[in-house]
PDB file of C-alpha atoms in Angstrom:
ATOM      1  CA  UNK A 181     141.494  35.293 245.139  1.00 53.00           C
ATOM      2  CA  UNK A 182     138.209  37.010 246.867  1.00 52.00           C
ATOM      3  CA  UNK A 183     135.695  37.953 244.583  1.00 50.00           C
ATOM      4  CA  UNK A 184     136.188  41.420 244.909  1.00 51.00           C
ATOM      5  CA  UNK A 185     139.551  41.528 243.995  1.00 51.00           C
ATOM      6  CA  UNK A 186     138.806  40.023 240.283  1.00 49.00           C
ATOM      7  CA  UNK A 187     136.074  42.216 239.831  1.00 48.00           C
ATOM      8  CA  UNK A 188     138.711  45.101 240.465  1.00 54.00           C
ATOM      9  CA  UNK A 189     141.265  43.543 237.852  1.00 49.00           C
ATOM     10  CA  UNK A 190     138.200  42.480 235.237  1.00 47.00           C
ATOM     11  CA  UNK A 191     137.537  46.424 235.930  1.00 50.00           C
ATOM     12  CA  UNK A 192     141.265  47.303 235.128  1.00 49.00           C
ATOM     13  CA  UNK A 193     141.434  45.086 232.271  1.00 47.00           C
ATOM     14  CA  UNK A 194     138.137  46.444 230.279  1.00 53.00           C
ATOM     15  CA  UNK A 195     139.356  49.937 231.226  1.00 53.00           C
ATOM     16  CA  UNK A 196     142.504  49.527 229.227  1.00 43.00           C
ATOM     17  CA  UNK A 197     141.200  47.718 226.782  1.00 49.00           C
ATOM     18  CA  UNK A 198     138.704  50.403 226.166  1.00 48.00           C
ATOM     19  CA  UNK A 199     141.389  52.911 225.829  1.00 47.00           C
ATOM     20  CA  UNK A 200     143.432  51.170 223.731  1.00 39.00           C
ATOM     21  CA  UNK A 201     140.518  50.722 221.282  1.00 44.00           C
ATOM     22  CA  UNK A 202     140.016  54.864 221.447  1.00 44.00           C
ATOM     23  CA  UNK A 203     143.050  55.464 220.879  1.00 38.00           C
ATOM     24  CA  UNK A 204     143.111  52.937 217.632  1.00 42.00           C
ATOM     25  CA  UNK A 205     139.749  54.471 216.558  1.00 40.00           C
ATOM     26  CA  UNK A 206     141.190  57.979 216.664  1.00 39.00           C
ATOM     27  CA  UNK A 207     144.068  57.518 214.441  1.00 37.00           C
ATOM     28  CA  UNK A 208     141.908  55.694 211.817  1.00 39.00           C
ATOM     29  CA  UNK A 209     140.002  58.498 211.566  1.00 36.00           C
ATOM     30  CA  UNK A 210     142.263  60.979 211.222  1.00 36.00           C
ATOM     31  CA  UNK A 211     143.949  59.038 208.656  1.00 35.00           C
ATOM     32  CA  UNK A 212     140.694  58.879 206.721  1.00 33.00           C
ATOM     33  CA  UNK A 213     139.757  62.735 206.762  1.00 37.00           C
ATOM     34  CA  UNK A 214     143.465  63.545 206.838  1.00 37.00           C
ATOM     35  CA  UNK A 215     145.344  61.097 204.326  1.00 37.00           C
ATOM     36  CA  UNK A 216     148.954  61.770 203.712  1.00 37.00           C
ATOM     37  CA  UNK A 217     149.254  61.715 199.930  1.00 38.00           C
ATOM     38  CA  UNK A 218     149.139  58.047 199.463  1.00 38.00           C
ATOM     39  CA  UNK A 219     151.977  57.877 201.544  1.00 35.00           C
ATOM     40  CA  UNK A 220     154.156  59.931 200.467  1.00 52.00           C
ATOM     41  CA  UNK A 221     154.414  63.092 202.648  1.00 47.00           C
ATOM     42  CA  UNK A 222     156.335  62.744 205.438  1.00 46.00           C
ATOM     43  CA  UNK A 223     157.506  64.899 208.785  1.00 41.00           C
ATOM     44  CA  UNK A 224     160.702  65.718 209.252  1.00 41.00           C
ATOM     45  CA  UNK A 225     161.299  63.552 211.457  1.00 38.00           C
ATOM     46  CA  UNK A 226     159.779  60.266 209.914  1.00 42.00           C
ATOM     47  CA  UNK A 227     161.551  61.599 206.458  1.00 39.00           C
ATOM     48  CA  UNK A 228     164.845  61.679 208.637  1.00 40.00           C
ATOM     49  CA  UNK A 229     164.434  58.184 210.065  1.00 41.00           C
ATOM     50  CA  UNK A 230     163.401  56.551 206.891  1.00 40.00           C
ATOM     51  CA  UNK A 231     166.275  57.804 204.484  1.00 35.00           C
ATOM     52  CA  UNK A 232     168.991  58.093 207.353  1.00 39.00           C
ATOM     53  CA  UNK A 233     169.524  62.105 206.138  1.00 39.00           C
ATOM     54  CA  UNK A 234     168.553  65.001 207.516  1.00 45.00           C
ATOM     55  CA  UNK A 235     166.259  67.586 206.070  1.00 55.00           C
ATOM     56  CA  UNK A 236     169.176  69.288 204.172  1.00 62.00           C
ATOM     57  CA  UNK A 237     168.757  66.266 202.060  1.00 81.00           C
ATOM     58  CA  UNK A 238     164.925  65.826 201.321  1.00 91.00           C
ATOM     59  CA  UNK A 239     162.363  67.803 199.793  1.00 94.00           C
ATOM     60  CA  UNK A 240     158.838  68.670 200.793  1.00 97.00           C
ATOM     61  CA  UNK A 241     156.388  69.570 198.162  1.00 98.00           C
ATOM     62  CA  UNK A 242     152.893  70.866 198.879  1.00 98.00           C
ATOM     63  CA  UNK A 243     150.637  71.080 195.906  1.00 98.00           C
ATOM     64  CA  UNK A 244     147.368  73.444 195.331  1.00 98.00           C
ATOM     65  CA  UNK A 245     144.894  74.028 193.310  1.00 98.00           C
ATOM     66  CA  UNK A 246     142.486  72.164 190.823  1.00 97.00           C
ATOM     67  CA  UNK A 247     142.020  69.212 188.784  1.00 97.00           C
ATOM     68  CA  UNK A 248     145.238  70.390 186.989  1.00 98.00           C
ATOM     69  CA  UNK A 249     147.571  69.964 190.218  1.00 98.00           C
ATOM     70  CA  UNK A 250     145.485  66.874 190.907  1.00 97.00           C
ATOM     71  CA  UNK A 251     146.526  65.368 187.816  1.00 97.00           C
ATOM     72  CA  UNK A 252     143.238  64.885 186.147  1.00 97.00           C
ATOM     73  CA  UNK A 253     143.558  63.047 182.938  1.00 97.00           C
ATOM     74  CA  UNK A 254     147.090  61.289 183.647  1.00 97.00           C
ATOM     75  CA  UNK A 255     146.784  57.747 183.312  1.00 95.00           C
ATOM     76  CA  UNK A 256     149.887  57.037 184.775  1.00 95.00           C
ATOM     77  CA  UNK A 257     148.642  59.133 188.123  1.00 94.00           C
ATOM     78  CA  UNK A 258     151.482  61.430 188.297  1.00 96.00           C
ATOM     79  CA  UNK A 259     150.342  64.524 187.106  1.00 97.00           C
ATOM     80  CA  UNK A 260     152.799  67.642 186.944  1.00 98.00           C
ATOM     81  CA  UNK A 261     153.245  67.051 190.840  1.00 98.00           C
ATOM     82  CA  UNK A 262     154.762  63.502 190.437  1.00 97.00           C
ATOM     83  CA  UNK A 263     156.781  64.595 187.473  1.00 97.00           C
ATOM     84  CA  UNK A 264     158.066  67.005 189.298  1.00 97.00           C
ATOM     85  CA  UNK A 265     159.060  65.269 192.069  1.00 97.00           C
ATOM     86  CA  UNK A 266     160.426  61.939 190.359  1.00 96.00           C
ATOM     87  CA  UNK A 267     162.673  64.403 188.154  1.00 95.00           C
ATOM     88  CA  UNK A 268     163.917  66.681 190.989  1.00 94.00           C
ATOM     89  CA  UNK A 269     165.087  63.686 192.687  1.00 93.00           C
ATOM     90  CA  UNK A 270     166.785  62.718 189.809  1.00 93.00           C
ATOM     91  CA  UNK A 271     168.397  65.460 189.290  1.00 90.00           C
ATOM     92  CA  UNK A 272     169.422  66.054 192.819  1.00 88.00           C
ATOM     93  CA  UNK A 273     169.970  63.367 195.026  1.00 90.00           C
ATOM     94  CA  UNK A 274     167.427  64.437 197.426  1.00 90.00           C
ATOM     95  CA  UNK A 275     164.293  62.705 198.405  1.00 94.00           C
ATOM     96  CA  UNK A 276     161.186  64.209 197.727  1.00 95.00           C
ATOM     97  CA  UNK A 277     158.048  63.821 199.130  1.00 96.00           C
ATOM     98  CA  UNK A 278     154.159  65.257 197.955  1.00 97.00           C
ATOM     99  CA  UNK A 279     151.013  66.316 199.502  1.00 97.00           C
ATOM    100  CA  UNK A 280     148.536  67.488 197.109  1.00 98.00           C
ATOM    101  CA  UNK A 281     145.429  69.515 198.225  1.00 98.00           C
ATOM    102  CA  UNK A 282     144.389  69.912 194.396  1.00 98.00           C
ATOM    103  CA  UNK A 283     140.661  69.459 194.297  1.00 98.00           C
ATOM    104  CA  UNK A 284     138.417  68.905 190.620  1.00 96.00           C
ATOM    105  CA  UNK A 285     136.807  72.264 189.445  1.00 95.00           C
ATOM    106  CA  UNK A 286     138.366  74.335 192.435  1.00 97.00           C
ATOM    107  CA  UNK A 287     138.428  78.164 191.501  1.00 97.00           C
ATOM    108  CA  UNK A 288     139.798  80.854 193.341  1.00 98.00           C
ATOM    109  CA  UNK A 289     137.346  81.351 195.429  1.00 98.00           C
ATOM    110  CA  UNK A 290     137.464  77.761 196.495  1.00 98.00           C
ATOM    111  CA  UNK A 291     141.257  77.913 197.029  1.00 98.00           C
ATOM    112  CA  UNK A 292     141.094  81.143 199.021  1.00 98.00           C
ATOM    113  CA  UNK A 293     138.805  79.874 201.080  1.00 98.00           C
ATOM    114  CA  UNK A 294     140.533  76.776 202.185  1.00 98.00           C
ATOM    115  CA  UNK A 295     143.757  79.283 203.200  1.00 98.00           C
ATOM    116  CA  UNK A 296     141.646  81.149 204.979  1.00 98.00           C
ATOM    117  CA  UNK A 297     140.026  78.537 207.168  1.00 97.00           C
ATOM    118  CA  UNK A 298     141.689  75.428 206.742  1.00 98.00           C
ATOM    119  CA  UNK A 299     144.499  75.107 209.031  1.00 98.00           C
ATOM    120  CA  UNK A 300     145.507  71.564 208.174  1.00 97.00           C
ATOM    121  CA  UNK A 301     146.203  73.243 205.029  1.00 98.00           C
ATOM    122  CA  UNK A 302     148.037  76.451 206.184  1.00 98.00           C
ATOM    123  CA  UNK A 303     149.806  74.000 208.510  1.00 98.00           C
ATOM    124  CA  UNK A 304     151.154  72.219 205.804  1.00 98.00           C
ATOM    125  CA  UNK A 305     152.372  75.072 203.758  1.00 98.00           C
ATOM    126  CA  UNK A 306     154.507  75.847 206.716  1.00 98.00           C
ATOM    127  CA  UNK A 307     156.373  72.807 206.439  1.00 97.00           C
ATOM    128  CA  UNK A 308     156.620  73.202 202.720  1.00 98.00           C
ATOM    129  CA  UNK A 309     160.528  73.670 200.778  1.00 97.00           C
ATOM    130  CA  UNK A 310     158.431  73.988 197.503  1.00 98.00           C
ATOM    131  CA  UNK A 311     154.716  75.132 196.911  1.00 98.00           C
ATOM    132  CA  UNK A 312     152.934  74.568 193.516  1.00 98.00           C
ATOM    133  CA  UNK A 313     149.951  76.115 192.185  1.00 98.00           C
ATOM    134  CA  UNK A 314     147.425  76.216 189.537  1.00 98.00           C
ATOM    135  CA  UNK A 315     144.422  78.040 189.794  1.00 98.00           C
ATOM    136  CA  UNK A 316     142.243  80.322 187.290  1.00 97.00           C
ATOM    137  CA  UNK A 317     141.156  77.909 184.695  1.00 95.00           C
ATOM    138  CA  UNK A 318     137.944  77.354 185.839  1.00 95.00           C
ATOM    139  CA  UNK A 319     136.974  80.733 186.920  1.00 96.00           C
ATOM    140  CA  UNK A 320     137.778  81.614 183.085  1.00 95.00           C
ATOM    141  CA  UNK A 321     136.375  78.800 181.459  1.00 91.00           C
ATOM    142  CA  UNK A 322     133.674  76.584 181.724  1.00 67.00           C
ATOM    143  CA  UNK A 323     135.167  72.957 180.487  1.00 50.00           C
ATOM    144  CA  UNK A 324     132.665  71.304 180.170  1.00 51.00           C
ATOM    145  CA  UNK A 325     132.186  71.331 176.486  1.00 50.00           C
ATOM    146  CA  UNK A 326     133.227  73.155 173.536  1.00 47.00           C
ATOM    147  CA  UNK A 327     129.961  74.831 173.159  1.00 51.00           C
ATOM    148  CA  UNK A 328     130.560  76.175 176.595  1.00 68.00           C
ATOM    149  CA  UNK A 329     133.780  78.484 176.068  1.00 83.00           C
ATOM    150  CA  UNK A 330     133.176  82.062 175.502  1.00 90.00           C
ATOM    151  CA  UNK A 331     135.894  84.300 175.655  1.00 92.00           C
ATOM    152  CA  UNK A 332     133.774  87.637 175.968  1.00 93.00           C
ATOM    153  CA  UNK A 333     131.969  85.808 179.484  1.00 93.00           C
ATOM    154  CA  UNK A 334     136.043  84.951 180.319  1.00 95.00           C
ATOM    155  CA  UNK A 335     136.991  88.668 180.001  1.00 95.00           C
ATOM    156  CA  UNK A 336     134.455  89.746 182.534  1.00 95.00           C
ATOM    157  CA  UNK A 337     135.286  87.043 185.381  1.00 95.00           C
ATOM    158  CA  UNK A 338     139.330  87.673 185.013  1.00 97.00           C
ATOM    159  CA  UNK A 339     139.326  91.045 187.014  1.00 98.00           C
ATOM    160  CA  UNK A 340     137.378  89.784 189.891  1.00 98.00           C
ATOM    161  CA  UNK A 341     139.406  86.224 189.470  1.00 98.00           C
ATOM    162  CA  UNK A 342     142.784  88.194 189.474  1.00 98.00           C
ATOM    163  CA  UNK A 343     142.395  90.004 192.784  1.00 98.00           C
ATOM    164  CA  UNK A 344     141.643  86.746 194.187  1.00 98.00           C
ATOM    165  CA  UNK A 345     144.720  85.056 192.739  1.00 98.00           C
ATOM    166  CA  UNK A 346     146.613  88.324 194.663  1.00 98.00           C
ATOM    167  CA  UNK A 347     144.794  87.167 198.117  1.00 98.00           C
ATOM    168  CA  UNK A 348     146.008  83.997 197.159  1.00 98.00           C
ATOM    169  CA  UNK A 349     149.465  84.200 196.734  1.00 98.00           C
ATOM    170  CA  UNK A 350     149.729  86.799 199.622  1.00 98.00           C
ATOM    171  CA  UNK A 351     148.322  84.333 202.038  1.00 98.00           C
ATOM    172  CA  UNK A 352     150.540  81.298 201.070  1.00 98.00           C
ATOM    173  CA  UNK A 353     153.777  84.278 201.408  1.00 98.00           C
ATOM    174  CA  UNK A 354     152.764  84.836 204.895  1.00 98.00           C
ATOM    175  CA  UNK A 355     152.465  81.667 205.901  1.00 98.00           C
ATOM    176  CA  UNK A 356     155.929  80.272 204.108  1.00 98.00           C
ATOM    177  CA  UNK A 357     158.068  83.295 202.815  1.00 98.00           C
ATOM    178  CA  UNK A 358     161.100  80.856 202.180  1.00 96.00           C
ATOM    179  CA  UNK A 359     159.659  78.066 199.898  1.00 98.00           C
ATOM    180  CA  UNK A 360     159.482  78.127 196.418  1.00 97.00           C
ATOM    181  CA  UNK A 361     156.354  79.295 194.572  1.00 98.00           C
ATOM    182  CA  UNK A 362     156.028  77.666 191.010  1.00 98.00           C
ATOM    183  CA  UNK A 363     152.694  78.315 189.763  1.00 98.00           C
ATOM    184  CA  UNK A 364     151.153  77.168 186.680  1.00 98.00           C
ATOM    185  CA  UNK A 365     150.589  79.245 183.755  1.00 98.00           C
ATOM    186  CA  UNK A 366     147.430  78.821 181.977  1.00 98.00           C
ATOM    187  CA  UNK A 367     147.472  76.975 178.454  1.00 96.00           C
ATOM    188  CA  UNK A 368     144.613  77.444 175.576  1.00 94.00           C
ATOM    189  CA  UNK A 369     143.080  73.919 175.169  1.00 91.00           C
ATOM    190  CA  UNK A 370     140.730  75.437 172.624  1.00 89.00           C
ATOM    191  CA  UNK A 371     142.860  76.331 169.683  1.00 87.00           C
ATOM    192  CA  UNK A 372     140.454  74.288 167.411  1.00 85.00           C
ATOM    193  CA  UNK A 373     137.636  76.329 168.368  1.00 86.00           C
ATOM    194  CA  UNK A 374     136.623  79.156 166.093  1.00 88.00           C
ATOM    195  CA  UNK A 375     137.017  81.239 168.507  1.00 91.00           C
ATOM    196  CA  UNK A 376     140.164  80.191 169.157  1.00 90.00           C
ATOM    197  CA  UNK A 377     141.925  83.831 169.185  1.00 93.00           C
ATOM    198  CA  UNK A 378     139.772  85.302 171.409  1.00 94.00           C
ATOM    199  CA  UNK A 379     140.543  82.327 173.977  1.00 93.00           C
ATOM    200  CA  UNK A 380     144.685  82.695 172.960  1.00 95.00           C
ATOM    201  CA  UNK A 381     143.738  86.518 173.871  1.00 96.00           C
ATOM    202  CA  UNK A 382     142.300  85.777 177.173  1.00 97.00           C
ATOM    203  CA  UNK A 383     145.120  83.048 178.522  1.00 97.00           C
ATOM    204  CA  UNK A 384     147.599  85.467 177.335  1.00 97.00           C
ATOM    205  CA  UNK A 385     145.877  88.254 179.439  1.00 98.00           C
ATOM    206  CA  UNK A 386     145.972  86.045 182.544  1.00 98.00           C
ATOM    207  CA  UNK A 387     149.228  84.901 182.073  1.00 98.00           C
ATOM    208  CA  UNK A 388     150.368  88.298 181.951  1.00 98.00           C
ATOM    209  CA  UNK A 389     148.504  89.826 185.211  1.00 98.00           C
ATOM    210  CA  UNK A 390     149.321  86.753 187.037  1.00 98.00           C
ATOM    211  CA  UNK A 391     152.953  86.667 186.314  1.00 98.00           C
ATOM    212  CA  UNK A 392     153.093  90.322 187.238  1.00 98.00           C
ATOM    213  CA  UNK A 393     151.860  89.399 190.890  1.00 98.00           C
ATOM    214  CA  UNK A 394     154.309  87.415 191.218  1.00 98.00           C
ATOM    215  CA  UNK A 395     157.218  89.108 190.233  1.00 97.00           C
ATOM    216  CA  UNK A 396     156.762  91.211 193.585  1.00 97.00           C
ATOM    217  CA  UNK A 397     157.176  87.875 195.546  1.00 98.00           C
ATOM    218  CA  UNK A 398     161.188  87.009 194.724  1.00 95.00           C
ATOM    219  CA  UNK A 399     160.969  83.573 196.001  1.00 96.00           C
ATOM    220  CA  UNK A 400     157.694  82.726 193.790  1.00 98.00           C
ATOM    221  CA  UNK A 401     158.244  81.981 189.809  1.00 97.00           C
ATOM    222  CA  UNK A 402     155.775  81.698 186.992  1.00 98.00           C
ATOM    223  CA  UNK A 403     156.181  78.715 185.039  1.00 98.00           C
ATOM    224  CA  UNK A 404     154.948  78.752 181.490  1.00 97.00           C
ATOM    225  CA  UNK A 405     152.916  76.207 179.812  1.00 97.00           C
ATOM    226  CA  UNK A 406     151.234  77.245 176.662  1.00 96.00           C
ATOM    227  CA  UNK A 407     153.942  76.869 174.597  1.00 95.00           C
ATOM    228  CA  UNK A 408     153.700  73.184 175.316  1.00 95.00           C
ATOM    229  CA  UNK A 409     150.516  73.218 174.092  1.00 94.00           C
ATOM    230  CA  UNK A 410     150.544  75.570 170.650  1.00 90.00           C
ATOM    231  CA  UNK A 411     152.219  73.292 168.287  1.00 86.00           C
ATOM    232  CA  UNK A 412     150.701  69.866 167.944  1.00 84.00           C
ATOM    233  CA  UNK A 413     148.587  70.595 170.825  1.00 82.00           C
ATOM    234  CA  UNK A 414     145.857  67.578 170.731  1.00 88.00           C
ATOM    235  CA  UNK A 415     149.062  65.217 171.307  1.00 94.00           C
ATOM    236  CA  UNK A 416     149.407  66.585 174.767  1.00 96.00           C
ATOM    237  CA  UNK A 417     145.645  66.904 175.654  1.00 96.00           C
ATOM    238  CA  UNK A 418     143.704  63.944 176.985  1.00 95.00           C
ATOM    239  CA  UNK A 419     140.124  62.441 175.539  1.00 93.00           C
ATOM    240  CA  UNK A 420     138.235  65.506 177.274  1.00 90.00           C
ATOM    241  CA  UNK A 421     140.074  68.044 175.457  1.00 87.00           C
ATOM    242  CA  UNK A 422     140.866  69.764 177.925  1.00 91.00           C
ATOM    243  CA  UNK A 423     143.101  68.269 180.950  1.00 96.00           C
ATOM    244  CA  UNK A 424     146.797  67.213 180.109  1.00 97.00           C
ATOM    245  CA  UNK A 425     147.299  63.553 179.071  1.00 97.00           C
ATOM    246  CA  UNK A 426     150.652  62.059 180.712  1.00 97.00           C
ATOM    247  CA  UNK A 427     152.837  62.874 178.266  1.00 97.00           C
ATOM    248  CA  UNK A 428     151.121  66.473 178.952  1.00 97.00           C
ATOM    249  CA  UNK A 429     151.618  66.165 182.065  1.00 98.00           C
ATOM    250  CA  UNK A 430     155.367  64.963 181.690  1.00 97.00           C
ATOM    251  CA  UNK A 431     156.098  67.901 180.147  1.00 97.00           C
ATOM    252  CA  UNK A 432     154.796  70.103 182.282  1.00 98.00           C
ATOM    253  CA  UNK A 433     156.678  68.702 185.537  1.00 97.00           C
ATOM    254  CA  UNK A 434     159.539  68.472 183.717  1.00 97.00           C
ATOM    255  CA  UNK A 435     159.738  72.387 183.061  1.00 96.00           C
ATOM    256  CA  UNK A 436     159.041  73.315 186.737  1.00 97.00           C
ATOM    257  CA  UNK A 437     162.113  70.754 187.458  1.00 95.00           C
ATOM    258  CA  UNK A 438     164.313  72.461 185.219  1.00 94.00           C
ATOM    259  CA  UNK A 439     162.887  76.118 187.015  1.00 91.00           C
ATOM    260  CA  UNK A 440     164.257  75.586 190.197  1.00 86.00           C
ATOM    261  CA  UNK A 441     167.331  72.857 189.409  1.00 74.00           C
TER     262      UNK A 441
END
């Protein structure tokens, strides 16, 4: 073999190899800055192949929000998302799988933003069967400490926080007006405060304006959680007082569940 001619094969080699290394390095990343929910969102396709059904027969759940849909405060890791979808499979056969977007201290301006720009985001709302949501807690409250919560500085951000909860909902409608909407009602964690009324009076407020937005959506459902939370409400709360612990948690997935069974 002439010298030339392995030159031109060493050539052909290193340019394949080269490629083949691009083409690892690509996915990589894109699996770091776009993971799928530790594994468990899936494509239709790949959700198909796995469980030998078709789509009729498996869920996809796309979860938004804050540290709430994040599952802040769950030791187990679930959060209302996983409860949700361990008991919805339970209850119906199907197989379902979870992306969660929720990100620690997002408000609504944080959340509006990302539908408004992200399209990784928007793209996956597309795909979504159900869409869960909680949102407004932090633009109310400040969490983090007691000494922090005051209801009067809570009754001036809830206008402003309101219309953008109405952006919010009317984005994630256009983009998917066939999935299910649960959101999240808002709880009061603070019912050993001395203020504690004037918080109740607040959450009750935004419970009511919020729930009113979506009752002009007929696919999109508000799911109540303070009740959960008025009688023997430290049980349910974890060491920061504030976030659901997992039994907290539990209960909260299992009521969206039972909303949509």
């Amino acid at each position: 073999m002439s010298s030339q001619t392995s030159w031109r094969l060493f050539a052909a080699f290193s340019l394949v190899s080269t490629l083949v290394l691009a083409v690892g390095l690509y996915l990589g990343i894109t699996e770091i800055l776009s993971p799928s929910a530790n594994g468990e969102w899936k494509t239709d396709k790949s959700a198909e192949e796995e469980t030998g059904k078709s789509k009729v027969n498996t869920v996809q759940i796309v979860a938004l929000g804050d540290s709430l849909t994040r599952g802040t405060g769950d030791g187990a890791g679930l959060g209302y998302v996983g409860n949700l979808r361990v008991r919805l499979s339970e209850a119906t056969g199907q197989q379902a799988y979870v992306l969660n977007h929720g990100v620690n201290g997002y408000k609504t301006t944080d959340l509006l933003r990302d539908l408004q720009q992200k399209e990784d985001i928007r793209r996956t709302i597309r795909q979504a069967d159900i869409i869960t949501l909680s949102i407004g807690g932090n633009d109310l409250f400040n969490a983090g400490g007691a000494e922090e919560v005051n209801p009067e500085i809570s009754r001036k951000r809830l206008p402003g926080a309101i219309e953008r909860y109405k952006e919010i909902v009317k984005i994630i409608d256009s983009l998917n007006p066939h999935a299910k909407i649960l959101y999240m009602g808002l709880y009061n964690a603070f019912a050993d405060l001395s203020n504690a009324q004037e918080s109740y009076k607040v959450v009750e407020r935004w419970n009511s304006e919020t729930s009113a937005v979506l009752y002009q959506y007929s696919h999109a459902v508000f799911v109540p959680t303070d009740d959960l939370f008025r009688t023997d409400g430290k049980k349910y709360l974890s060491s920061d007082h504030f976030h659901p612990n997992q039994a907290g948690y539990r209960r909260i997935g299992e009521r969206m569940a039972e909303v949509i069974r």
